[in-house]
Amino acid sequence: MSRDPANTENPNSPPNNSNGGNPQTPGNSFQNNSASPTVLNGNISAPNNSQPPMSPPGMVDTIRVQGNRIQNSLLPNIQPNSQMNGQLISHNNFGLIPHNIQILSLPRIVDNKSAQVNILQNSMLPKIQPNSRMEGQLSSKSQSGVPPNNNIQVIGDPGIVGNPPQPRGGNTTEMRGRSGENLPPGAPNIPSGGANPPGNLATVSNVNYLLSVEQNRADRYSAYFGDSFTNQPIAAENLRESLSKIASQTGKRSAIIYVNLLSDRLELLLFTPDGAAIRKTVPQADRTSLLTLAKEFRQEISNPRKRNTTSYKESAQKLYDRLIAPLEADLQSQDINTLLFSLDTGLRSLPLAALYDGKKFLVEKYSLAQIPTISLTDTRYKSLQNASVLAMGAAQFTKLSPLPAVPVELANIVDLWRGKSFLNEQFTLNNLKSQRNQRHDQIIHLATHSEFQPGAASDSYIQLWDTKLQLNQLRQLGWNNPPVELLVLSACRTALGDEQTELGFAGFAFQAGVKSVLASLWYVSDEGTLALMSEFYQQLKTAPIKAEALRQAQIAMLRGDVRIEQGVLRGSFAFSSKRAGSEAPISPELASMGDRNLAHPYYWAAFTMIGSPW
């Protein structure tokens, strides 16, 4: 590295729908045993005094269909890429799904009303008040269908269906954005004025918004990575089950935070193990001001000349107030301790660990990971307690600056873990392939220069001894069979603010075919990298998940428990019998620098878990 150097997403593209987004009959009606409704320009009307056209299911669904294959569905019994022959029927809660449409228009809002005599007792529609009188027929021309007088139980709006459970702690959702402005395709229009809609309505709309953001980001990664990309749409119920299962396996409750930058505001969306989708709008955080703040923060914290200052704290706290504080009460009420961030363009090179609330850093509260999208993240859990490591690296290069701490780094890793190391001339592509094929190590550690650069995926690379391994070549290594659980790049650098560079960094685990990647956002000093990596592998022995091992290593550096003192590296290391104790020798070059305090976030905040935190 010389480890120590002296187009924002547009979520507004309309869905590809040859019918203009409003599929027409035939094949667009909901049916049940009672009188069938008709569909007029996407709206559902129910016959007068009839039973409701369909009962509201207990979840949200937006279905994308291309050709005659389902691309994206939340229905638990409908799998992605399943064939649609004529009409696909679900007999439980759902009506008929027509054949060969692009976007299925289902009710955007499910509304439960009990109409006794002619008084509406309960309504979720924002413009219909409880206890209001029904005069003849109640109609909303903008969104709602037409319910008959008196004997109606359910009315639907076009868009999505759902009546999901309330999140714990009640409704904390805020929707203050202008109606429908700058929202992803298919996202529901939200009433303006700042009023919080009822909990069910809010959750339904939020899940649809989540799906829209997820699909839009997946499309961007698809364009960047090209043919090697395969999009696997998510199902909200499956995601909830995955988060709940991981919580039971690890004791860690994880939540996903989607950060979406719009021209006039910031949108935050939180998805929890309970299936709650909580959306917050931060009106004072427009795109331009937030990106300026993020750039200032990154520059202040990564500048080696400012390692003895706290100049980063002002911007760190402002970012915390915008990105974390609006969700903090919800995170605490649901006992969340692991955060997965899907970030917008311009924020993916943000050192999240060093966001600051005025008293504590974010990493002191949560384990952290950055994901491209959850659909591109392997959510399965496997313990690394008995894993082996393949450690390779180079200390000398022909055209790049030397990395004198690499030999000590590799020695520490294989001393702390069962594994094998290869240095300099042994660090070739052929040997990397050969050793992996022979040993099937679950952890691969590469101590070398890595660059995420603007341009195509082929412009970013990992430097081997005699060649560059390009980002678009990683899939050819077959690291997904058997799976590599963790890839570590200990000397990595990512360009600030460039969208293509950020896509390569945030999507690195997916592109490499591995579950998780530990990499740095900027070149950290040699002594800082050596210290963090040594402590990380020590913590990985006992931590239930990878992100928690990284968190504990970062906290140990922050608190001064890991430091260079009297020519040795001190930490919580438990080396093998041949080198017992918690001290590790360092290179003569590092020893000549004298004692070094590594508490400044310059040394530890750059290191980021990409992909699965588990």
Coordinates of N, CA and C in Angstrom, one line a residue, residues 174-357:
E174 N -42.5 7.6 10.0 CA -42.8 9.0 9.6 C -42.7 9.1 8.1
M175 N -43.7 9.7 7.4 CA -43.6 9.9 6.0 C -43.9 11.4 5.7
R176 N -42.9 12.1 5.4 CA -43.0 13.6 5.2 C -42.7 14.0 3.8
G177 N -42.4 13.1 3.0 CA -42.0 13.5 1.6 C -43.2 14.0 0.8
R178 N -42.9 14.7 -0.3 CA -44.0 15.1 -1.2 C -44.5 13.9 -1.9
S179 N -45.8 13.9 -2.2 CA -46.4 12.8 -2.7 C -45.8 12.3 -4.0
G180 N -45.2 11.1 -4.0 CA -44.7 10.5 -5.2 C -43.5 11.1 -5.8
E181 N -42.9 12.1 -5.3 CA -41.8 12.8 -5.9 C -40.5 12.0 -5.7
N182 N -39.8 11.7 -6.8 CA -38.5 11.1 -6.8 C -38.5 9.7 -6.1
L183 N -39.6 9.0 -6.1 CA -39.7 7.7 -5.6 C -39.3 6.7 -6.6
P184 N -38.8 5.5 -6.2 CA -38.5 4.4 -7.1 C -39.8 4.0 -7.8
P185 N -39.6 3.3 -9.0 CA -40.8 2.8 -9.7 C -41.6 1.9 -8.8
G186 N -42.9 2.2 -8.8 CA -43.8 1.3 -8.1 C -44.0 1.7 -6.6
A187 N -43.2 2.6 -6.1 CA -43.3 3.0 -4.7 C -44.6 3.8 -4.6
P188 N -45.3 3.6 -3.5 CA -46.6 4.3 -3.3 C -46.5 5.8 -3.1
N189 N -47.5 6.5 -3.5 CA -47.6 7.9 -3.2 C -47.9 8.1 -1.7
I190 N -47.2 8.9 -1.0 CA -47.4 9.1 0.4 C -48.0 10.5 0.6
P191 N -49.1 10.6 1.4 CA -49.7 11.9 1.7 C -48.7 12.9 2.3
S192 N -48.7 14.1 1.8 CA -47.8 15.1 2.3 C -48.4 15.7 3.6
G193 N -47.6 16.6 4.2 CA -48.1 17.3 5.4 C -47.5 16.8 6.7
G194 N -46.8 15.7 6.6 CA -46.1 15.2 7.8 C -46.8 14.3 8.8
A195 N -48.1 14.1 8.5 CA -48.9 13.2 9.4 C -48.5 11.8 9.2
N196 N -48.4 11.1 10.3 CA -48.1 9.6 10.3 C -49.4 8.9 10.0
P197 N -49.4 8.1 8.9 CA -50.5 7.2 8.6 C -50.6 6.1 9.6
P198 N -51.7 5.4 9.6 CA -51.8 4.2 10.5 C -50.8 3.2 10.3
G199 N -50.4 2.4 11.3 CA -49.3 1.5 11.3 C -49.4 0.5 10.1
N200 N -50.5 -0.1 9.9 CA -50.6 -1.1 8.8 C -50.3 -0.5 7.5
L201 N -51.0 0.7 7.2 CA -50.8 1.4 5.9 C -49.3 1.7 5.7
A202 N -48.7 2.2 6.8 CA -47.3 2.7 6.7 C -46.4 1.5 6.4
T203 N -46.6 0.3 7.1 CA -45.8 -0.8 6.9 C -46.0 -1.4 5.5
V204 N -47.2 -1.4 5.0 CA -47.5 -1.9 3.6 C -46.7 -1.0 2.6
S205 N -46.9 0.3 2.7 CA -46.2 1.2 1.8 C -44.7 1.0 1.8
N206 N -44.2 0.9 3.1 CA -42.7 0.8 3.3 C -42.1 -0.4 2.6
V207 N -42.8 -1.6 2.7 CA -42.3 -2.8 2.1 C -42.2 -2.6 0.6
N208 N -43.2 -2.0 0.0 CA -43.2 -1.8 -1.4 C -42.1 -0.8 -1.8
Y209 N -41.9 0.2 -1.0 CA -40.7 1.1 -1.2 C -39.4 0.3 -1.1
L210 N -39.3 -0.5 -0.1 CA -38.0 -1.3 0.0 C -37.8 -2.1 -1.2
L211 N -38.8 -2.8 -1.8 CA -38.7 -3.6 -3.0 C -38.2 -2.8 -4.1
S212 N -38.8 -1.6 -4.2 CA -38.4 -0.7 -5.4 C -36.9 -0.3 -5.3
V213 N -36.5 0.1 -4.1 CA -35.1 0.5 -3.9 C -34.2 -0.7 -4.2
E214 N -34.6 -1.9 -3.7 CA -33.8 -3.1 -3.8 C -33.6 -3.4 -5.3
Q215 N -34.7 -3.4 -6.1 CA -34.7 -3.7 -7.5 C -33.8 -2.7 -8.3
N216 N -34.0 -1.4 -7.9 CA -33.2 -0.4 -8.6 C -31.7 -0.6 -8.4
R217 N -31.3 -0.9 -7.2 CA -29.9 -1.1 -6.9 C -29.4 -2.3 -7.5
A218 N -30.2 -3.4 -7.5 CA -29.7 -4.6 -8.1 C -29.5 -4.4 -9.6
D219 N -30.3 -3.6 -10.3 CA -30.2 -3.3 -11.7 C -28.8 -2.6 -11.9
R220 N -28.5 -1.7 -11.0 CA -27.2 -1.0 -11.2 C -26.0 -1.9 -11.1
Y221 N -26.0 -2.8 -10.1 CA -24.9 -3.8 -10.0 C -24.9 -4.7 -11.1
S222 N -26.1 -5.0 -11.7 CA -26.1 -5.9 -12.9 C -25.4 -5.2 -14.0
A223 N -25.7 -3.9 -14.2 CA -25.0 -3.2 -15.3 C -23.5 -3.1 -15.1
Y224 N -23.1 -3.0 -13.9 CA -21.6 -2.8 -13.6 C -20.9 -4.1 -13.8
F225 N -21.4 -5.2 -13.2 CA -20.7 -6.5 -13.3 C -21.0 -7.3 -14.5
G226 N -22.0 -7.0 -15.3 CA -22.2 -7.6 -16.6 C -22.8 -9.0 -16.5
D227 N -22.3 -9.9 -17.3 CA -22.8 -11.2 -17.5 C -22.7 -12.1 -16.3
S228 N -21.8 -11.8 -15.4 CA -21.6 -12.6 -14.2 C -22.7 -12.4 -13.2
F229 N -23.5 -11.4 -13.4 CA -24.5 -11.0 -12.4 C -25.8 -11.9 -12.6
T230 N -26.3 -12.4 -11.6 CA -27.6 -13.0 -11.6 C -28.5 -12.5 -10.4
N231 N -29.5 -11.8 -10.8 CA -30.4 -11.2 -9.7 C -31.3 -12.2 -9.2
Q232 N -31.3 -12.4 -7.9 CA -32.3 -13.3 -7.2 C -33.2 -12.4 -6.3
P233 N -34.4 -12.1 -6.8 CA -35.3 -11.2 -6.0 C -35.6 -11.8 -4.6
I234 N -35.8 -10.8 -3.7 CA -36.1 -11.2 -2.3 C -37.6 -11.4 -2.1
A235 N -37.9 -12.2 -1.1 CA -39.2 -12.3 -0.6 C -39.2 -11.8 0.9
A236 N -40.0 -10.9 1.2 CA -40.0 -10.3 2.5 C -40.1 -11.3 3.7
E237 N -41.0 -12.2 3.5 CA -41.2 -13.3 4.5 C -40.0 -14.1 4.6
N238 N -39.3 -14.5 3.5 CA -38.1 -15.3 3.6 C -37.0 -14.5 4.3
L239 N -36.9 -13.2 4.0 CA -35.9 -12.3 4.6 C -36.2 -12.3 6.1
R240 N -37.4 -12.1 6.5 CA -37.7 -12.1 8.0 C -37.3 -13.4 8.6
E241 N -37.6 -14.5 8.0 CA -37.3 -15.8 8.5 C -35.8 -15.9 8.6
S242 N -35.0 -15.4 7.6 CA -33.5 -15.5 7.7 C -33.0 -14.7 8.8
L243 N -33.5 -13.5 9.0 CA -33.0 -12.7 10.1 C -33.3 -13.3 11.5
S244 N -34.5 -13.9 11.6 CA -34.9 -14.5 12.8 C -34.1 -15.8 13.1
K245 N -33.8 -16.5 12.1 CA -33.0 -17.7 12.2 C -31.6 -17.4 12.6
I246 N -31.0 -16.4 12.0 CA -29.6 -16.0 12.4 C -29.6 -15.5 13.8
A247 N -30.6 -14.8 14.3 CA -30.7 -14.4 15.7 C -30.7 -15.5 16.6
S248 N -31.4 -16.6 16.3 CA -31.5 -17.8 17.1 C -30.1 -18.5 17.1
Q249 N -29.4 -18.5 16.0 CA -28.2 -19.2 15.8 C -27.0 -18.5 16.5
T250 N -27.0 -17.2 16.5 CA -25.9 -16.4 16.9 C -26.1 -15.5 18.1
G251 N -27.4 -15.3 18.5 CA -27.7 -14.4 19.6 C -27.6 -12.9 19.1
K252 N -27.4 -12.7 17.8 CA -27.3 -11.3 17.3 C -28.5 -11.0 16.5
R253 N -29.2 -9.9 16.9 CA -30.4 -9.5 16.1 C -29.9 -8.4 15.1
S254 N -30.2 -8.7 13.8 CA -29.7 -7.9 12.7 C -30.8 -7.1 12.1
A255 N -30.5 -6.0 11.6 CA -31.5 -5.2 10.8 C -30.8 -4.6 9.6
I256 N -31.6 -4.3 8.6 CA -31.1 -3.8 7.3 C -31.5 -2.3 7.2
I257 N -30.6 -1.4 6.9 CA -30.9 0.0 6.7 C -30.6 0.4 5.2
Y258 N -31.7 0.8 4.5 CA -31.5 1.3 3.2 C -31.4 2.8 3.3
V259 N -30.4 3.4 2.7 CA -30.2 4.9 2.7 C -30.4 5.3 1.3
N260 N -31.4 6.2 1.0 CA -31.7 6.6 -0.3 C -31.7 8.2 -0.4
L261 N -30.8 8.7 -1.2 CA -30.6 10.1 -1.3 C -31.5 10.7 -2.4
L262 N -32.3 11.7 -2.1 CA -33.2 12.3 -3.0 C -32.8 13.8 -3.1
S263 N -33.3 14.5 -4.1 CA -32.8 15.8 -4.4 C -33.1 16.8 -3.2
D264 N -34.2 16.5 -2.5 CA -34.6 17.5 -1.4 C -34.7 16.9 -0.1
R265 N -34.3 15.6 0.1 CA -34.4 14.9 1.4 C -33.7 13.6 1.4
L266 N -33.6 13.0 2.6 CA -33.0 11.7 2.8 C -34.1 10.8 3.2
E267 N -34.1 9.6 2.6 CA -35.0 8.5 3.0 C -34.3 7.4 3.7
L268 N -34.7 7.0 4.8 CA -34.1 5.9 5.6 C -35.2 4.8 5.7
L269 N -34.9 3.5 5.4 CA -35.8 2.4 5.5 C -35.2 1.3 6.3
L270 N -35.8 0.9 7.4 CA -35.3 -0.1 8.3 C -36.1 -1.3 8.2
F271 N -35.5 -2.5 8.0 CA -36.2 -3.8 8.0 C -35.6 -4.6 9.2
T272 N -36.5 -5.2 10.0 CA -36.1 -5.8 11.2 C -36.5 -7.3 11.2
P273 N -35.9 -8.1 12.1 CA -36.3 -9.5 12.2 C -37.7 -9.8 12.4
D274 N -38.5 -8.9 12.9 CA -39.9 -9.1 13.1 C -40.7 -8.8 11.9
G275 N -40.0 -8.4 10.8 CA -40.7 -8.1 9.6 C -41.2 -6.7 9.4
A276 N -40.9 -5.9 10.4 CA -41.3 -4.5 10.4 C -40.5 -3.7 9.3
A277 N -41.1 -2.9 8.5 CA -40.5 -2.0 7.6 C -40.8 -0.6 8.0
I278 N -39.8 0.1 8.6 CA -40.0 1.4 9.2 C -39.2 2.5 8.3
R279 N -40.0 3.4 7.9 CA -39.5 4.5 7.0 C -39.4 5.8 7.6
K280 N -38.3 6.5 7.5 CA -38.1 7.8 8.1 C -37.6 8.8 7.0
T281 N -38.1 10.0 7.0 CA -37.7 11.0 6.1 C -36.9 12.1 6.9
V282 N -35.8 12.5 6.3 CA -35.0 13.5 7.0 C -35.0 14.7 6.0
P283 N -35.9 15.7 6.1 CA -36.0 16.7 5.1 C -34.9 17.7 5.1
Q284 N -34.1 17.8 6.2 CA -33.0 18.8 6.2 C -31.8 18.2 5.5
A285 N -31.8 17.0 5.1 CA -30.6 16.3 4.5 C -30.9 16.1 3.0
D286 N -30.7 17.1 2.2 CA -30.8 16.9 0.8 C -29.6 16.3 0.2
R287 N -29.6 15.9 -1.0 CA -28.5 15.1 -1.6 C -27.2 15.9 -1.6
T288 N -27.3 17.1 -2.1 CA -26.1 17.9 -2.2 C -25.4 18.2 -0.9
S289 N -26.1 18.6 0.1 CA -25.5 18.9 1.4 C -25.0 17.6 2.1
L290 N -25.7 16.5 1.9 CA -25.2 15.2 2.6 C -23.9 14.7 1.9
L291 N -23.9 14.8 0.6 CA -22.7 14.3 -0.1 C -21.5 15.2 0.2
T292 N -21.7 16.5 0.4 CA -20.6 17.4 0.8 C -20.1 17.1 2.2
L293 N -21.1 16.8 3.0 CA -20.7 16.4 4.4 C -19.9 15.1 4.4
A294 N -20.4 14.1 3.6 CA -19.7 12.8 3.6 C -18.3 13.0 3.1
K295 N -18.1 13.8 2.1 CA -16.8 14.0 1.5 C -15.8 14.7 2.5
E296 N -16.4 15.7 3.3 CA -15.6 16.3 4.3 C -15.2 15.3 5.4
F297 N -16.1 14.5 5.8 CA -15.8 13.5 6.8 C -14.7 12.5 6.4
R298 N -14.9 12.0 5.2 CA -13.9 11.0 4.7 C -12.5 11.7 4.6
Q299 N -12.4 12.9 4.1 CA -11.1 13.5 3.9 C -10.5 13.8 5.3
E300 N -11.3 14.3 6.3 CA -10.7 14.6 7.6 C -10.2 13.3 8.3
I301 N -10.9 12.2 8.2 CA -10.6 11.1 9.0 C -9.5 10.2 8.4
S302 N -9.3 10.3 7.0 CA -8.3 9.5 6.3 C -7.0 10.2 6.1
N303 N -6.9 11.5 6.5 CA -5.7 12.3 6.3 C -4.7 11.9 7.4
P304 N -3.5 11.3 7.0 CA -2.6 10.9 8.0 C -1.9 12.0 8.8
R305 N -2.0 13.2 8.2 CA -1.4 14.4 8.9 C -2.3 14.9 10.1
K306 N -3.6 14.4 10.1 CA -4.5 14.8 11.2 C -4.8 13.7 12.2
R307 N -3.8 12.7 12.3 CA -4.0 11.6 13.2 C -3.9 12.0 14.7
N308 N -3.5 13.2 14.9 CA -3.4 13.7 16.3 C -4.5 14.8 16.6
T309 N -5.5 14.9 15.7 CA -6.6 15.8 15.9 C -7.9 15.1 16.0
T310 N -8.9 15.9 16.3 CA -10.3 15.4 16.3 C -11.1 16.2 15.3
S311 N -10.5 16.7 14.2 CA -11.2 17.5 13.2 C -12.3 16.8 12.5
Y312 N -12.3 15.5 12.6 CA -13.4 14.7 11.9 C -14.7 14.7 12.7
K313 N -14.7 15.0 14.0 CA -15.8 14.8 14.8 C -17.0 15.6 14.5
E314 N -16.8 16.8 14.0 CA -18.0 17.7 13.7 C -18.8 17.0 12.6
S315 N -18.2 16.6 11.5 CA -18.9 16.0 10.4 C -19.4 14.6 10.7
A316 N -18.6 13.9 11.6 CA -19.0 12.6 12.0 C -20.3 12.6 12.8
Q317 N -20.5 13.7 13.6 CA -21.7 13.8 14.4 C -22.9 14.3 13.6
K318 N -22.7 15.1 12.6 CA -23.7 15.6 11.7 C -24.3 14.4 10.9
L319 N -23.4 13.6 10.4 CA -23.8 12.4 9.7 C -24.5 11.4 10.6
Y320 N -24.1 11.2 11.8 CA -24.8 10.4 12.7 C -26.2 10.9 12.9
D321 N -26.4 12.2 13.1 CA -27.7 12.8 13.3 C -28.6 12.5 12.2
R322 N -28.1 12.4 11.0 CA -28.9 12.3 9.8 C -29.2 10.8 9.4
L323 N -28.1 10.0 9.6 CA -28.2 8.6 9.1 C -28.7 7.6 10.2
I324 N -28.4 7.9 11.5 CA -28.6 6.9 12.5 C -29.7 7.4 13.5
A325 N -29.5 8.6 14.0 CA -30.4 9.1 15.0 C -31.9 8.9 14.7
P326 N -32.4 9.2 13.5 CA -33.8 9.0 13.2 C -34.3 7.6 13.5
L327 N -33.4 6.6 13.4 CA -33.8 5.2 13.6 C -33.5 4.6 15.0
E328 N -32.8 5.4 15.8 CA -32.2 4.9 17.0 C -33.2 4.3 18.0
A329 N -34.3 5.0 18.1 CA -35.4 4.5 19.1 C -35.9 3.1 18.6
D330 N -36.1 3.0 17.3 CA -36.5 1.7 16.8 C -35.5 0.6 16.9
L331 N -34.2 0.9 16.7 CA -33.2 -0.1 16.9 C -33.1 -0.5 18.4
Q332 N -33.3 0.4 19.3 CA -33.2 0.1 20.7 C -34.4 -0.7 21.1
S333 N -35.6 -0.4 20.6 CA -36.8 -1.1 21.1 C -36.8 -2.5 20.6
Q334 N -36.1 -2.8 19.5 CA -36.1 -4.1 18.9 C -34.8 -4.9 19.3
D335 N -34.0 -4.3 20.1 CA -32.8 -5.0 20.6 C -31.8 -5.3 19.5
I336 N -31.7 -4.4 18.5 CA -30.8 -4.7 17.3 C -29.4 -4.4 17.7
N337 N -28.5 -5.3 17.4 CA -27.1 -5.1 17.6 C -26.2 -5.3 16.4
T338 N -26.7 -5.6 15.2 CA -26.0 -5.7 14.0 C -26.7 -5.0 12.9
L339 N -26.0 -4.1 12.2 CA -26.6 -3.3 11.1 C -26.0 -3.6 9.8
L340 N -26.8 -3.9 8.8 CA -26.4 -4.0 7.4 C -26.9 -2.8 6.6
F341 N -25.9 -2.1 6.0 CA -26.3 -0.9 5.3 C -26.2 -1.1 3.8
S342 N -27.3 -0.8 3.1 CA -27.4 -0.7 1.7 C -27.4 0.8 1.3
L343 N -26.3 1.3 0.8 CA -26.1 2.8 0.7 C -26.2 3.3 -0.7
D344 N -26.6 4.5 -0.8 CA -26.7 5.2 -2.1 C -25.4 5.6 -2.6
T345 N -25.3 6.0 -3.9 CA -24.1 6.5 -4.5 C -23.6 7.7 -3.8
G346 N -22.3 7.7 -3.5 CA -21.6 8.8 -2.8 C -21.4 8.5 -1.3
L347 N -22.1 7.5 -0.8 CA -22.0 7.1 0.6 C -21.3 5.8 0.8
R348 N -21.1 5.0 -0.3 CA -20.5 3.6 -0.1 C -19.1 3.6 0.3
S349 N -18.4 4.7 0.3 CA -17.0 4.8 0.8 C -17.0 5.5 2.1
L350 N -18.1 5.5 2.8 CA -18.2 6.2 4.1 C -17.7 5.2 5.2
P351 N -16.8 5.7 6.1 CA -16.4 4.8 7.2 C -17.4 4.8 8.3
L352 N -18.4 4.0 8.2 CA -19.5 4.0 9.1 C -19.2 3.8 10.5
A353 N -18.1 3.0 10.8 CA -17.7 2.7 12.2 C -17.4 4.0 13.0
A354 N -17.0 5.0 12.3 CA -16.6 6.2 13.0 C -17.7 7.3 13.1
L355 N -18.9 7.0 12.7 CA -20.0 8.0 12.9 C -20.1 8.2 14.4
Y356 N -20.4 9.4 14.9 CA -20.2 9.7 16.3 C -21.5 10.4 16.8
D357 N -22.0 10.0 18.0 CA -23.2 10.6 18.5 C -22.9 11.7 19.6

